[in-house]
mmCIF file of C-alpha atoms in Angstrom:
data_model
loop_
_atom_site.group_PDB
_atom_site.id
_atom_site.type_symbol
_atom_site.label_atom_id
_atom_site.label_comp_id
_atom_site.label_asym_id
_atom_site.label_seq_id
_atom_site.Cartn_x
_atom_site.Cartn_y
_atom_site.Cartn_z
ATOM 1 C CA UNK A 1 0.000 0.000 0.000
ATOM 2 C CA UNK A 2 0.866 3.471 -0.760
ATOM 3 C CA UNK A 3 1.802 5.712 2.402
ATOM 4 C CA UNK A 4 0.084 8.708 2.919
ATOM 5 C CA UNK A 5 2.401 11.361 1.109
ATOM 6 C CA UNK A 6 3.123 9.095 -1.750
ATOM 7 C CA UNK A 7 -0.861 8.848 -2.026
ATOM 8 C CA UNK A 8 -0.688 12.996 -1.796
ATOM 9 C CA UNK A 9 1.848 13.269 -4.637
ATOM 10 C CA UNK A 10 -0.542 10.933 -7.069
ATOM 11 C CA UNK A 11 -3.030 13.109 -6.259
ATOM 12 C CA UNK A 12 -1.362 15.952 -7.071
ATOM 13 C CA UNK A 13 -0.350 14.111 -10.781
ATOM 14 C CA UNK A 14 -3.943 13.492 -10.728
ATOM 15 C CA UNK A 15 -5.032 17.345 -10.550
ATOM 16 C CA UNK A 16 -2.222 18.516 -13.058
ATOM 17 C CA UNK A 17 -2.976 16.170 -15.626
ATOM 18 C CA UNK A 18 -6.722 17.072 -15.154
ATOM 19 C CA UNK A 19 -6.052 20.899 -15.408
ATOM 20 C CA UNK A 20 -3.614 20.632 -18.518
ATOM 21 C CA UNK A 21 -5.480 18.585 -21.065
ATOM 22 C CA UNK A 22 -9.122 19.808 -20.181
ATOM 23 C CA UNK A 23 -7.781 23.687 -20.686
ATOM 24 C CA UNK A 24 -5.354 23.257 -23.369
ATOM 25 C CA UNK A 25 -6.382 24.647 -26.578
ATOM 26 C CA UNK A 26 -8.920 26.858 -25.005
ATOM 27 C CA UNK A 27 -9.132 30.243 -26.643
ATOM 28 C CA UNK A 28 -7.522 32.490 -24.311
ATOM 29 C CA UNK A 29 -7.030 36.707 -24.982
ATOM 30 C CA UNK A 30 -5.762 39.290 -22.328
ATOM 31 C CA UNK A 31 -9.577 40.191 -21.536
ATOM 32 C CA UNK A 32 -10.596 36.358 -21.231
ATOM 33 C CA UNK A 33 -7.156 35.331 -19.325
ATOM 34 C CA UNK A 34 -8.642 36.147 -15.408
ATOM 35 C CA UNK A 35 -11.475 34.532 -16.129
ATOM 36 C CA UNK A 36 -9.606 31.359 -17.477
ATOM 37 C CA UNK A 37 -7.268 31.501 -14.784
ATOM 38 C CA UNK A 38 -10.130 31.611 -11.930
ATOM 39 C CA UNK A 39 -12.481 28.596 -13.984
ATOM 40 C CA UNK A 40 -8.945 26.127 -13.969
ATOM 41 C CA UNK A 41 -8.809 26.783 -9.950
ATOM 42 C CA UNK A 42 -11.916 26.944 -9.424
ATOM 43 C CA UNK A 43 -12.704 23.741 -11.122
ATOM 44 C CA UNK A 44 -9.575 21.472 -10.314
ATOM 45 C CA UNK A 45 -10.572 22.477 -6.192
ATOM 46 C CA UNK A 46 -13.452 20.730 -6.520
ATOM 47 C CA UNK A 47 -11.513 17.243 -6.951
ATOM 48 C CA UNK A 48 -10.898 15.366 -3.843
ATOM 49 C CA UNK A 49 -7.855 16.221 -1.735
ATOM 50 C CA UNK A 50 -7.329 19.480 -3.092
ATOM 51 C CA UNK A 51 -6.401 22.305 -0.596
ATOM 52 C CA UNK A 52 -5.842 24.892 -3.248
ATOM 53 C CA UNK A 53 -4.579 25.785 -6.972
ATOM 54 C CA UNK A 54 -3.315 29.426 -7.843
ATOM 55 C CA UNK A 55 -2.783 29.736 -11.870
ATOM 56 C CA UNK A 56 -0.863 32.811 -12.700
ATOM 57 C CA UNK A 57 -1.158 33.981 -16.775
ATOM 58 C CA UNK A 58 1.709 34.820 -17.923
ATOM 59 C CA UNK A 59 0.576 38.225 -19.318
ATOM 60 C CA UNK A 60 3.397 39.139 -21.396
ATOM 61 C CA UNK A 61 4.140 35.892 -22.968
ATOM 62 C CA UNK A 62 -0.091 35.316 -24.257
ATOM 63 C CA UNK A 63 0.514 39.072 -25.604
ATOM 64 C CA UNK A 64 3.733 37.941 -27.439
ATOM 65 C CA UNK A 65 2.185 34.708 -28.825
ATOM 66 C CA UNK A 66 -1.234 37.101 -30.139
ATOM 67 C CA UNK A 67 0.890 39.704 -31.799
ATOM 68 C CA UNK A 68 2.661 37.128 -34.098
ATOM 69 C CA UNK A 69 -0.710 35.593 -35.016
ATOM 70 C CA UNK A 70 -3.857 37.225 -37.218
ATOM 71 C CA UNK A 71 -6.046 36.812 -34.605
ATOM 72 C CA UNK A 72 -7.032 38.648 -31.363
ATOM 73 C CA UNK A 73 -6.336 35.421 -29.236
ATOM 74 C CA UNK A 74 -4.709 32.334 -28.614
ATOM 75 C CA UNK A 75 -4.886 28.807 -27.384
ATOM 76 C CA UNK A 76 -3.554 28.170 -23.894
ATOM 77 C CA UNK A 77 -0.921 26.086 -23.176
ATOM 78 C CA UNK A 78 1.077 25.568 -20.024
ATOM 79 C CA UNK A 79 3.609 28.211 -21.092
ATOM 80 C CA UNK A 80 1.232 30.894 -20.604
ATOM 81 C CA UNK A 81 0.742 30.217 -17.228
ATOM 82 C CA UNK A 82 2.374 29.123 -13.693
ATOM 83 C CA UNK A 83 0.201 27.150 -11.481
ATOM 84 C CA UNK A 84 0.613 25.811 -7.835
ATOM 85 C CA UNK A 85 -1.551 22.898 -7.055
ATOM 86 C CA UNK A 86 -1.764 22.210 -2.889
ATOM 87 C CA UNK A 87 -3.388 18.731 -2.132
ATOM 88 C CA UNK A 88 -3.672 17.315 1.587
ATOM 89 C CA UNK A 89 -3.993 13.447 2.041
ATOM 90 C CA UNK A 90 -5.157 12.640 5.405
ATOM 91 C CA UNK A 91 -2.712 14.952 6.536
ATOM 92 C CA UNK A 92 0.112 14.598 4.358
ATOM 93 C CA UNK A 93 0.432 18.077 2.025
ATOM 94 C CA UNK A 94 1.680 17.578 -1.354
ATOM 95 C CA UNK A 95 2.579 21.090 -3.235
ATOM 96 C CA UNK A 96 3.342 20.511 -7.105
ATOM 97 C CA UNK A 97 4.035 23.472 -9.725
ATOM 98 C CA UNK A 98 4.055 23.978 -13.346
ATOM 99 C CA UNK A 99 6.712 26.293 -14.482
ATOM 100 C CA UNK A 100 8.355 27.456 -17.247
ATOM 101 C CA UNK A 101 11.960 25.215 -17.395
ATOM 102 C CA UNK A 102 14.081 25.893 -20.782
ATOM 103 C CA UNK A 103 10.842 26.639 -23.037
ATOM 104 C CA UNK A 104 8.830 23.743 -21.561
ATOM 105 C CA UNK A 105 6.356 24.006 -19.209
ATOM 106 C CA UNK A 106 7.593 21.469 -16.221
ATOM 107 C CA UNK A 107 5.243 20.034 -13.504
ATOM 108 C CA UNK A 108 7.148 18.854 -10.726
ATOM 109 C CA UNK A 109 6.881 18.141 -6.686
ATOM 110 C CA UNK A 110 7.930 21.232 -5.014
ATOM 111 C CA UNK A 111 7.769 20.038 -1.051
ATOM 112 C CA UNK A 112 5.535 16.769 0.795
ATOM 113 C CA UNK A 113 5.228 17.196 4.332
#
């Protein structure tokens, strides 16, 4: 059996996973990118486990990627955003984060206590 902060850190896999592929390729603009941004936290907090998610757009970059295309947005993908997924497993507190890591957007364990 799985102990109780290896059980947090599939959990927090779990919620990543979730958030990435049912938000990528969502059309995302600066005007639409708070609202995204509050709809991935607010719906990857309802899973089980989950303490908290915080997903930062990356303002600058989205503007960047819209400016090179014809159109007035985008689709999201993980490098216009950092996110910090919390999840607590009867007790033990997993704390994964997707950032940006040489052009790729990186999920990885950041502390289980």
């Amino acid at each position: 059996m799985p102990t109780d902060p290896e059980q947090a850190c599939f959990e927090a896999g779990i919620k990543f996973g979730s958030l990435y592929h049912q938000f990528a390729g969502t059309p995302v603009s600066p005007d639409s990118a708070d609202s995204l941004a509050q709809a991935m936290e607010e719906a990857i907090e309802n899973q089980p486990y989950c303490e908290s998610v915080t997903v930062e757009i990356r303002e600058e970059e989205l503007e960047a990627a819209i400016a090179e295309g014809t159109a007035d947005y985008t689709e999201f993908t993980g490098r216009f955003a950092e996110i910090e997924i919390t999840v607590d497993y009867e007790g033990a507190e997993a704390v994964a984060r997707m950032e940006m890591d040489d052009g790729y957007p990186l999920m990885r364990l950041a502390s289980v206590e």
